[in-house]
CSV table of C-alpha atoms and ligand atoms in Angstrom, one decimal:
chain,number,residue,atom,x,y,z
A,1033,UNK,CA,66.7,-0.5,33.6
A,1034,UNK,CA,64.5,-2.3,35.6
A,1035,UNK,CA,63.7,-5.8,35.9
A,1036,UNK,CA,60.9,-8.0,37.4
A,1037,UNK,CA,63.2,-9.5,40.0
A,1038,UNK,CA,64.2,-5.7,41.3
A,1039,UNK,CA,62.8,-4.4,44.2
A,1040,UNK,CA,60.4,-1.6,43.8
A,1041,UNK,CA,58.6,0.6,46.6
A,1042,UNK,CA,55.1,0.8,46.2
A,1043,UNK,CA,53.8,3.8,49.0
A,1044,UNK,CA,54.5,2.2,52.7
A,1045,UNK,CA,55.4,-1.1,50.7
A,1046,UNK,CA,59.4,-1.9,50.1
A,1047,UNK,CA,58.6,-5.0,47.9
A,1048,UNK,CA,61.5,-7.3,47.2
A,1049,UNK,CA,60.4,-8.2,43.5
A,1050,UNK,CA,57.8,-7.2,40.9
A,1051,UNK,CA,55.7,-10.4,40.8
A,1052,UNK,CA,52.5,-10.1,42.5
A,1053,UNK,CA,50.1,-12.7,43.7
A,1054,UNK,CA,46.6,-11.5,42.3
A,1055,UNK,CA,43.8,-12.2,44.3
A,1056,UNK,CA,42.7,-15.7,44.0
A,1057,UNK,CA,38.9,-17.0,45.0
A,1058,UNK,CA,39.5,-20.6,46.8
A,1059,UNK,CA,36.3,-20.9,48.7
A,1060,UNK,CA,37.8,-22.9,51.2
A,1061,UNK,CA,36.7,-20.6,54.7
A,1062,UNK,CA,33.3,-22.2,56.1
A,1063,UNK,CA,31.6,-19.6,58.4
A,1064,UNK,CA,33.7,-17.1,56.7
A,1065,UNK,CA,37.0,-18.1,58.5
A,1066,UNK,CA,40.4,-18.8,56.6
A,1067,UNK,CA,41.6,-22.2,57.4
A,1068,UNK,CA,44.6,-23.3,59.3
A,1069,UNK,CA,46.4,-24.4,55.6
A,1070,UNK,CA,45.6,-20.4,54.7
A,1071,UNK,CA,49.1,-19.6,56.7
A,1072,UNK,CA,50.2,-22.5,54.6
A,1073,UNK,CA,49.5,-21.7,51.6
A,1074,UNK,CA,50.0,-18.3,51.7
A,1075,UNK,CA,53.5,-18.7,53.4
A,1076,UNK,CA,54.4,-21.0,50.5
A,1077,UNK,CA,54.1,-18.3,47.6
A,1078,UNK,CA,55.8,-15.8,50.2
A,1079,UNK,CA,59.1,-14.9,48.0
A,1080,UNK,CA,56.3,-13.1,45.9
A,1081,UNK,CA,57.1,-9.2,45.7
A,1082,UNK,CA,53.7,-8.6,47.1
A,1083,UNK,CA,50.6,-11.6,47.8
A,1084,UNK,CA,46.9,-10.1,48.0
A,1085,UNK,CA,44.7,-12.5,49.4
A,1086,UNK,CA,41.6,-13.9,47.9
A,1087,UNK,CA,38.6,-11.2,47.7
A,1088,UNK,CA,37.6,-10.8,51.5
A,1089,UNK,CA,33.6,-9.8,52.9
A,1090,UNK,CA,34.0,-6.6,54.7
A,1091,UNK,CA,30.4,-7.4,56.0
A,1092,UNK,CA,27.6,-10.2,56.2
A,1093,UNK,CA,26.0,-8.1,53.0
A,1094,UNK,CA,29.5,-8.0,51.5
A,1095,UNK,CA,29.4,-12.0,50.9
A,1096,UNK,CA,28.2,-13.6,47.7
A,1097,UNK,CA,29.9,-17.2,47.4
A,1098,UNK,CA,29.9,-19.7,50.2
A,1099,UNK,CA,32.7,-20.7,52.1
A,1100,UNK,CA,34.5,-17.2,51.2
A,1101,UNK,CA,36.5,-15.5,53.9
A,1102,UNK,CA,35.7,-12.4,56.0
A,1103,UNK,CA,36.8,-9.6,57.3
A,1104,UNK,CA,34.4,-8.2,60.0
A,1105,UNK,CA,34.3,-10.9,62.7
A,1106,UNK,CA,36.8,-12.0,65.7
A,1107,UNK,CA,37.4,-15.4,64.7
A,1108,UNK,CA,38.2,-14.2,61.0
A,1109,UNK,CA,40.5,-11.5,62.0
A,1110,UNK,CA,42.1,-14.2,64.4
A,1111,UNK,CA,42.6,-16.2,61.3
A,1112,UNK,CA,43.9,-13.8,59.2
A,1113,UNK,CA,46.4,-13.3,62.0
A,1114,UNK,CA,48.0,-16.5,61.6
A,1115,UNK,CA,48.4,-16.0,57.9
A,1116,UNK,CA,49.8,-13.1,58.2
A,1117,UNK,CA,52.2,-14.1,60.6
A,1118,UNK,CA,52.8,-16.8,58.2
A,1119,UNK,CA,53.7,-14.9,55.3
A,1120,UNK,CA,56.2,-12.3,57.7
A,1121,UNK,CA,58.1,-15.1,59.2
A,1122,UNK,CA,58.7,-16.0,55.8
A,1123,UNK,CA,59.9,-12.3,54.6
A,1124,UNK,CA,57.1,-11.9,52.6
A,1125,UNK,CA,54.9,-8.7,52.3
A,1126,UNK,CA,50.3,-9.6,52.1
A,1127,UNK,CA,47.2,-7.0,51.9
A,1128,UNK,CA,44.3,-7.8,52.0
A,1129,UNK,CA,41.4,-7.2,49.1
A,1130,UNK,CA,38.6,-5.8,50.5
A,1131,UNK,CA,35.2,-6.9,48.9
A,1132,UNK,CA,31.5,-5.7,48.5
A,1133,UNK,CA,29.7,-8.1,45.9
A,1134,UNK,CA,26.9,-5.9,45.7
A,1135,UNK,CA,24.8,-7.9,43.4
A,1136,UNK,CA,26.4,-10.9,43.2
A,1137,UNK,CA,25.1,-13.2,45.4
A,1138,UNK,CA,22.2,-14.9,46.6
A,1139,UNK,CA,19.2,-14.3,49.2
A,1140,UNK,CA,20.8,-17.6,51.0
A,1141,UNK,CA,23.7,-16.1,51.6
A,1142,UNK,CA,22.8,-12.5,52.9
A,1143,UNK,CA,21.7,-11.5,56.2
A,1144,UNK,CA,18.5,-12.9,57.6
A,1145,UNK,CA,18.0,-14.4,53.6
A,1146,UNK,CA,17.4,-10.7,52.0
A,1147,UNK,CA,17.5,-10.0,49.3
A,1148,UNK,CA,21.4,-9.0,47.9
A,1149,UNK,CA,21.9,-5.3,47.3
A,1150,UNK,CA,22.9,-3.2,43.9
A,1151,UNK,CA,22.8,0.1,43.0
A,1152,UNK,CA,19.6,-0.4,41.0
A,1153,UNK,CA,17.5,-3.4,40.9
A,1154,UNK,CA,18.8,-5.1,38.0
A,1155,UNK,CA,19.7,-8.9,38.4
A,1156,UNK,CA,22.9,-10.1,37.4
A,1157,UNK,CA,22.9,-12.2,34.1
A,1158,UNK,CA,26.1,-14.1,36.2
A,1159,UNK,CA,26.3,-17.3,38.7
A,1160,UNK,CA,27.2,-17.9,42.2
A,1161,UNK,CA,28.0,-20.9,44.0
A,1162,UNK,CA,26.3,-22.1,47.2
A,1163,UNK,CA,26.8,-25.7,48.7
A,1164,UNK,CA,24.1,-27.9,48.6
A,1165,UNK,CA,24.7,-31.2,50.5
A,1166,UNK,CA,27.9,-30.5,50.7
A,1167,UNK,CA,28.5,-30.2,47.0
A,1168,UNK,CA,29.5,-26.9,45.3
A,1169,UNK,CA,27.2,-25.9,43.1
A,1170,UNK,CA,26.3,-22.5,40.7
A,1171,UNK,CA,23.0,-20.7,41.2
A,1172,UNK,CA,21.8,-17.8,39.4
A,1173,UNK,CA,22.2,-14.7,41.4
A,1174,UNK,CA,18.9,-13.5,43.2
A,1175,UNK,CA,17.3,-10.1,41.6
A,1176,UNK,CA,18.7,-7.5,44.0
A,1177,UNK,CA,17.4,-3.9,45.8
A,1178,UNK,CA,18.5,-0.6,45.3
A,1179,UNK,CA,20.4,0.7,47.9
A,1180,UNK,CA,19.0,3.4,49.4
A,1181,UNK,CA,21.0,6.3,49.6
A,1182,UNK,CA,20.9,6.7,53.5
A,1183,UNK,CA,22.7,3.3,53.3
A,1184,UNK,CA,25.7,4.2,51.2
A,1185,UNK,CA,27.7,5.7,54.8
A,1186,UNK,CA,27.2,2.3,56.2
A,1187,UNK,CA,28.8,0.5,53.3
A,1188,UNK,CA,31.9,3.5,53.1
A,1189,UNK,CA,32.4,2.8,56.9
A,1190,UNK,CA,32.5,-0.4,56.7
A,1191,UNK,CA,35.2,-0.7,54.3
A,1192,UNK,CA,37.0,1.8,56.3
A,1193,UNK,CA,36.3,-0.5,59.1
A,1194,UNK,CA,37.4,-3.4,57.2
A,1195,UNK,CA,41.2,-2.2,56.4
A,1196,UNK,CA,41.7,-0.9,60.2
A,1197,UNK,CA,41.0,-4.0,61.5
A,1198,UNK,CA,43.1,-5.9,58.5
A,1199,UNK,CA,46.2,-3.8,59.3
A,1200,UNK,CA,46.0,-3.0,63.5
A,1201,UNK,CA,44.4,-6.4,64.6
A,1202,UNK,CA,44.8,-9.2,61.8
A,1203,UNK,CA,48.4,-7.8,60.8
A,1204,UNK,CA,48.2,-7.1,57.3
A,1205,UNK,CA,51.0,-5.0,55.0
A,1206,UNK,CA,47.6,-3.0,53.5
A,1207,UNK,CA,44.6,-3.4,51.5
A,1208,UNK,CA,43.2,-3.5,48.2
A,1209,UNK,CA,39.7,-2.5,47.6
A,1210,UNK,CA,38.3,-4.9,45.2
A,1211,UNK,CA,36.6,-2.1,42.5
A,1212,UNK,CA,36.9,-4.5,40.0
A,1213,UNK,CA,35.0,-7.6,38.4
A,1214,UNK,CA,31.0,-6.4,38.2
A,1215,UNK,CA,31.3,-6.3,42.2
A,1216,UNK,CA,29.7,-3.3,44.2
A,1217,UNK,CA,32.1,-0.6,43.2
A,1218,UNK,CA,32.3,-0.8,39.4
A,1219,UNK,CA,28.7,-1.9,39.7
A,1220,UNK,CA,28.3,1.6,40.6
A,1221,UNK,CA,30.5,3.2,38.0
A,1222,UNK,CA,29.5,1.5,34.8
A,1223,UNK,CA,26.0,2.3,33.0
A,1224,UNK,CA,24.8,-0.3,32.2
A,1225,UNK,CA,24.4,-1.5,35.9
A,1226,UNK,CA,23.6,1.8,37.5
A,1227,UNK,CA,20.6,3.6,36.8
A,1228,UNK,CA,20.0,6.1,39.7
A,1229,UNK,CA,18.5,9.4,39.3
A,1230,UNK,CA,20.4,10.4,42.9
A,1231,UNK,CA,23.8,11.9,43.4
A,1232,UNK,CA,25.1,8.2,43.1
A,1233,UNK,CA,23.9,7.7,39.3
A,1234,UNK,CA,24.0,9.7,36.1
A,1235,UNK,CA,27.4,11.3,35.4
A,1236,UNK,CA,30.6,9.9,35.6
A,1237,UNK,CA,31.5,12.4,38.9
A,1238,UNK,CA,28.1,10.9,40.4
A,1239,UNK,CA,28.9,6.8,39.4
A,1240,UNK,CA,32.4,7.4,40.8
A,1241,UNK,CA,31.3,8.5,44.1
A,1242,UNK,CA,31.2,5.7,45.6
A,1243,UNK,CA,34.3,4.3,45.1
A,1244,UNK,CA,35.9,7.6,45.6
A,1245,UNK,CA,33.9,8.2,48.9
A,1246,UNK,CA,35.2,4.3,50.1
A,1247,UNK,CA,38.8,4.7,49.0
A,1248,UNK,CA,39.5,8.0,50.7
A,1249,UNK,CA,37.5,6.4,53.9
A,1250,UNK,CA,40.2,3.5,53.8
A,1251,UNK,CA,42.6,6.1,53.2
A,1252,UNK,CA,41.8,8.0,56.3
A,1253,UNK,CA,41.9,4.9,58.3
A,1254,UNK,CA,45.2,3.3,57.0
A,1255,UNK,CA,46.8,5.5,55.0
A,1256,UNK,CA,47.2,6.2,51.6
A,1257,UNK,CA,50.4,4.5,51.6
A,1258,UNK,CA,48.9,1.1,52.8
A,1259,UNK,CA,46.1,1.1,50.2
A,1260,UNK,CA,45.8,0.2,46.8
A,1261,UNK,CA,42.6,-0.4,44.2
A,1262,UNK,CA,42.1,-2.8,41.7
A,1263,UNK,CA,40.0,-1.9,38.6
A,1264,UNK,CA,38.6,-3.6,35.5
A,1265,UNK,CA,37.9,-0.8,32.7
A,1266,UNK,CA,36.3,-3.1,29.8
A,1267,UNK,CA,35.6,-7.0,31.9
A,1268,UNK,CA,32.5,-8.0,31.1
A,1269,UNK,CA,32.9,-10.4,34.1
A,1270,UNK,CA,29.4,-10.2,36.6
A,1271,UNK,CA,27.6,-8.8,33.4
A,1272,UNK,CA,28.7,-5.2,34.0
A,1273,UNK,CA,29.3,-3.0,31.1
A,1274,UNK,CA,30.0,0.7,30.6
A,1275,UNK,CA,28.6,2.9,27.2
A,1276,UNK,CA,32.4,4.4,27.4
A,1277,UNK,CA,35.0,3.5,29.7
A,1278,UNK,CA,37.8,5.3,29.0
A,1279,UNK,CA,36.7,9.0,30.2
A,1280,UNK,CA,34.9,6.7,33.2
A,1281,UNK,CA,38.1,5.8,34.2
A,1282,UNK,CA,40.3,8.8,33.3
A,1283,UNK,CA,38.0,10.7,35.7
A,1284,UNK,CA,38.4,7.8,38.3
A,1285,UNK,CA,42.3,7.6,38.5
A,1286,UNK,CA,42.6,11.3,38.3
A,1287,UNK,CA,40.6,11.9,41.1
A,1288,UNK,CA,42.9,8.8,42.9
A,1289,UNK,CA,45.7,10.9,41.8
A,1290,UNK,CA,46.1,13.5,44.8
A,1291,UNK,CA,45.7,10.0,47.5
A,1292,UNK,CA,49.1,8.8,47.4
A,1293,UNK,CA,47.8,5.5,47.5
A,1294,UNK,CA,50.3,2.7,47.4
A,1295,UNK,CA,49.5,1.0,44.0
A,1296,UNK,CA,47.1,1.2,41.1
A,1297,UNK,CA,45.7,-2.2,39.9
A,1298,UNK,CA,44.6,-2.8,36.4
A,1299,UNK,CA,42.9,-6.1,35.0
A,1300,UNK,CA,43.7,-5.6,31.4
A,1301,UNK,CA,40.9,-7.1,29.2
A,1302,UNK,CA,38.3,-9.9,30.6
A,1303,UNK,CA,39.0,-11.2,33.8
A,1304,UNK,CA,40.6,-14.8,33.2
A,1305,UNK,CA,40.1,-14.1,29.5
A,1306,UNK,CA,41.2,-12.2,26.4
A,1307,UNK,CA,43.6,-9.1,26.8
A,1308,UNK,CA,41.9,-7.3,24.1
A,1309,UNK,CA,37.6,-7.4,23.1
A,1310,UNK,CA,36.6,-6.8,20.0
A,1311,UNK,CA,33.5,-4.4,20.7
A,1312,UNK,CA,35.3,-3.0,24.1
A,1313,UNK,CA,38.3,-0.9,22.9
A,1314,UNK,CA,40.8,0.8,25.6
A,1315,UNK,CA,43.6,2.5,26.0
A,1316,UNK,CA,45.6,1.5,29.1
A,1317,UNK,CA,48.6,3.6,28.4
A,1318,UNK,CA,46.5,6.4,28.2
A,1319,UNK,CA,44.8,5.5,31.3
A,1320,UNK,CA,48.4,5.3,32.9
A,1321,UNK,CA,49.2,8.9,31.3
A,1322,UNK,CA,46.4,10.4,33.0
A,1323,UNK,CA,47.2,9.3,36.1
A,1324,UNK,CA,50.9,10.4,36.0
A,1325,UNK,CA,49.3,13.5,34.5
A,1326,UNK,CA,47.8,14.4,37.6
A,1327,UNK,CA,50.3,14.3,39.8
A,1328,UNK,CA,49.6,10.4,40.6
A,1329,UNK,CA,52.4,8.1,42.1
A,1330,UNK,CA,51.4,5.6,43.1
A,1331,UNK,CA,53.1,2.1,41.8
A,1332,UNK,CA,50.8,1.0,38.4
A,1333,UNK,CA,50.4,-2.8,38.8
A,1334,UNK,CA,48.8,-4.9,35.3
A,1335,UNK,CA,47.2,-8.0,35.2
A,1336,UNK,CA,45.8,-10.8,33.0
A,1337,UNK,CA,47.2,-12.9,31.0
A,1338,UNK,CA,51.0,-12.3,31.3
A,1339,UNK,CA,54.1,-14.6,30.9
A,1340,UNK,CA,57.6,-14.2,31.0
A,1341,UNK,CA,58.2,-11.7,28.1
A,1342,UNK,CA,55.2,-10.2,28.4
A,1343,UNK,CA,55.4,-9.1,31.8
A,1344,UNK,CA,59.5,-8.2,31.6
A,1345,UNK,CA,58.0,-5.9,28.4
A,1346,UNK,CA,55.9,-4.1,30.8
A,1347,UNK,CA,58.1,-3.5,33.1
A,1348,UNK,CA,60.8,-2.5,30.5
A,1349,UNK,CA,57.7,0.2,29.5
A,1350,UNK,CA,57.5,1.3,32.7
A,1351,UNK,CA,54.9,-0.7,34.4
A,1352,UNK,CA,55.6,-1.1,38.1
A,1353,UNK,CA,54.4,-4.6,39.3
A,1354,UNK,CA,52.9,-7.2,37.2
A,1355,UNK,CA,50.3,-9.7,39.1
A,1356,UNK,CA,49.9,-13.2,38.4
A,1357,UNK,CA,47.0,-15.3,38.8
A,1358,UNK,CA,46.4,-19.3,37.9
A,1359,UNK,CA,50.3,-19.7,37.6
A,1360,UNK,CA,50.5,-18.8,41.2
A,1361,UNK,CA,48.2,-21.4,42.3
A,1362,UNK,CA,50.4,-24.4,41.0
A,1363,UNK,CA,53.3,-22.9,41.1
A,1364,UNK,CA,54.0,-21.8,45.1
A,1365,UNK,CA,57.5,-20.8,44.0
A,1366,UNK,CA,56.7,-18.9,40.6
A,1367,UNK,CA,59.2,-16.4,41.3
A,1368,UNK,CA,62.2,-18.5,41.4
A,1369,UNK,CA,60.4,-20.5,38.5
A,1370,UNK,CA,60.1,-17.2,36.1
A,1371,UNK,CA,63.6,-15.9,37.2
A,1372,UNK,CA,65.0,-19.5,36.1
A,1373,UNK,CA,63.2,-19.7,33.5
A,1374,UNK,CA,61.9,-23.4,34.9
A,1375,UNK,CA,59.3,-25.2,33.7
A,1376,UNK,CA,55.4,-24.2,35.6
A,1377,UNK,CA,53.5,-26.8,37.2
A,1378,UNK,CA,49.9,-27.4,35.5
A,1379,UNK,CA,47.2,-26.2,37.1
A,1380,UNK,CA,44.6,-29.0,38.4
A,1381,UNK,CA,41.0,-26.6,37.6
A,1382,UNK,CA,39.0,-29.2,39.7
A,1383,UNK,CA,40.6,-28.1,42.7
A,1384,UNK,CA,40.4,-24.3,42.2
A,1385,UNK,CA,37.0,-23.7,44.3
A,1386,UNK,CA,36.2,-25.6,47.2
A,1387,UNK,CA,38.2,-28.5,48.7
A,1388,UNK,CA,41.1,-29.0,51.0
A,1389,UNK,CA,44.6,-29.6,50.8
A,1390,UNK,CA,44.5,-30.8,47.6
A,1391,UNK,CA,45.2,-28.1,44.8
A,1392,UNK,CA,45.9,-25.8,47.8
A,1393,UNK,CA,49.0,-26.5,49.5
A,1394,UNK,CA,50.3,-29.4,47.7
A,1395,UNK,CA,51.9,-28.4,44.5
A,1396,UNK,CA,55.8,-29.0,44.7
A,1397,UNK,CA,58.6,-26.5,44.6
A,1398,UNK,CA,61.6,-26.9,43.1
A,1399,UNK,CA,63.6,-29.2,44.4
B,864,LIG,C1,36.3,-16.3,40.8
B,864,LIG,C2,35.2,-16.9,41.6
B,864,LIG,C3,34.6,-16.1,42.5
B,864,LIG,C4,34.9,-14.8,42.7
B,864,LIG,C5,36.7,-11.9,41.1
B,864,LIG,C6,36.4,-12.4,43.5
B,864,LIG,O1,36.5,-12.3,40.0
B,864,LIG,C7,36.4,-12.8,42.3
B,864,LIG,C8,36.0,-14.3,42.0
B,864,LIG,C9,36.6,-15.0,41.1
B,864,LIG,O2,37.2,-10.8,41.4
């Protein structure tokens, strides 16, 4: 019987535990670049099984907060280098999660101040933060454009783009692609946030295309064993909502199925929130079932919400990796913490977004 603290392959990735860092938004990278404490930071929380970095732009479009890092420039690659170095020299395995906000985000922040991009024009009921004299502060997001279709191979390159330049130049173990959260890819699959009449819209086979069409790209590039996906079936985080997830989703994993990719990630619930919504049933263990029915084999990585006994419980179920968010933040050494069943450091929310070394690199170990 497994445990968290086992090792577990996941595709290319032998981890040495089940504890995952989740991706974490710290919005401390002006002009896009991680900071010299990233390899800190980072290198800190490196006895996790696996860290995936805070969502990354895979283009200027891509970008909907400030001071969030990138992934399609020399100086952030550079960057990313020295974090990833960071995390190897101390044993620990990082991807990186690739990220398309679609809608979310803000004329200021998009090339040449456009207007941000969706699937259809439908603005976000959700916030963004820009800096305005210096201070963070949350905008509404600006009403977005339809993509045209003839721009969709742009956007699939460049998140093929994205991962070959993560894992040849900037070092990293793999990639994620961030599918999750009311971003561009599940802003495309659900409903209630795509409303195109072209091969992109309608159906579930058409919604899913273009998260199918990027993952397999980032496939081709990296390999299936160096890529994972995260998905959200029922957030309503970034307003999105589907009229019915769970054959949305069925069809979405199985068609993931036959890509050997290295791990499946699923954000049980709302993101940051409740496990279960009242109005927004779902069956994860279905979900799981389906994929396995398919001939899928990839490692199946939850999130959201779990503790101690929840998470061993999962993995006593047969959950492969179980990712932790805010108790990663405060808690550099949550692994050792968990295993010893050690009191967690509190987490200081004022120093979540924005900032410097404070709330960033600065919470204690163990002694
Ligand atoms: C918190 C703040 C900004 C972005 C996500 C990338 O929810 C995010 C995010 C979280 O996936």
């Amino acid at each position: 019987m497994s445990t968290l603290f086992d090792p577990v392959q996941a595709g290319d990735l032998q981890l040495a535990n089940r504890i995952v860092m989740a991706p974490l938004t710290r919005n401390r990278s002006p002009n896009a670049i991680p900071p010299d404490i990233a390899a800190t930071y980072y290198a800190q929380r490196a006895s996790a099984g696996l860290l995936i970095t805070e969502a990354t732009a895979i283009s200027h479009q891509g970008q909907g907060y400030a001071d969030v890092p990138g992934l399609y420039g020399t100086e952030q690659l550079d960057a990313w280098k020295r974090v990833t170095d960071a995390v190897h020299a101390e044993g620990g395995k990082i991807v990186v999660q690739l990220w398309h906000v679609g809608r979310v985000s803000h004329t200021e922040l998009q090339p040449g101040g456009g207007k941000p991009v969706a699937p259809s024009a439908i603005t976000a009921k959700t916030k963004t933060v820009l800096i305005k004299d210096g201070v963070p502060t949350f905008v509404e997001t600006s009403e977005p454009r339809a993509l045209d279709a003839a721009e969709l191979p742009g956007i699939v390159h460049a998140y093929a783009a994205a991962a070959r330049n993560a894992v040849e130049t900037a070092g990293f173990d793999g990639v994620e692609l961030h599918g999750a959260n009311g971003y561009l890819l599940d802003q495309f699959l659900k409903d209630g946030s795509n409303k195109r009449t072209d091969d992109y819209g309608g159906a579930i086979k058409n919604r899913a295309r273009l998260l199918l069409e990027s993952t397999r790209a980032v496939v081709d590039a990296v390999g299936g064993g160096k890529t994972g996906i995260r998905l959200s079936p029922v957030t309503p985080a970034n307003d999105v909502h589907d009229s019915d997830p769970q054959p949305l989703f069925t069809y979405v994993v199985q068609q993931l199925a036959p890509l050997n990719l290295a791990y499946i990630h699923i954000i049980e619930g709302a993101t940051g929130g409740p496990r279960e919504i009242a109005d927004r049933p779902f069956d994860y263990e279905a979900l799981k079932a389906a994929y396995r029915a398919a001939g899928g084999k990839a490692a199946w990585m939850v999130n959201n919400g779990y503790d101690r006994p929840l998470a061993e419980e999962a993995v006593k179920e047969g959950d492969d990796l179980v990712a932790f968010g805010k108790p990663f933040i405060s808690n550099p050494d949550l692994v050792r913490r968990l295993r010893e069943h050690a009191p967690l450091n509190e987490l200081d929310k004022a120093t979540m977004y924005g900032g410097g070394v404070k709330g960033y690199t600065d919470y204690p170990a163990l002694g």
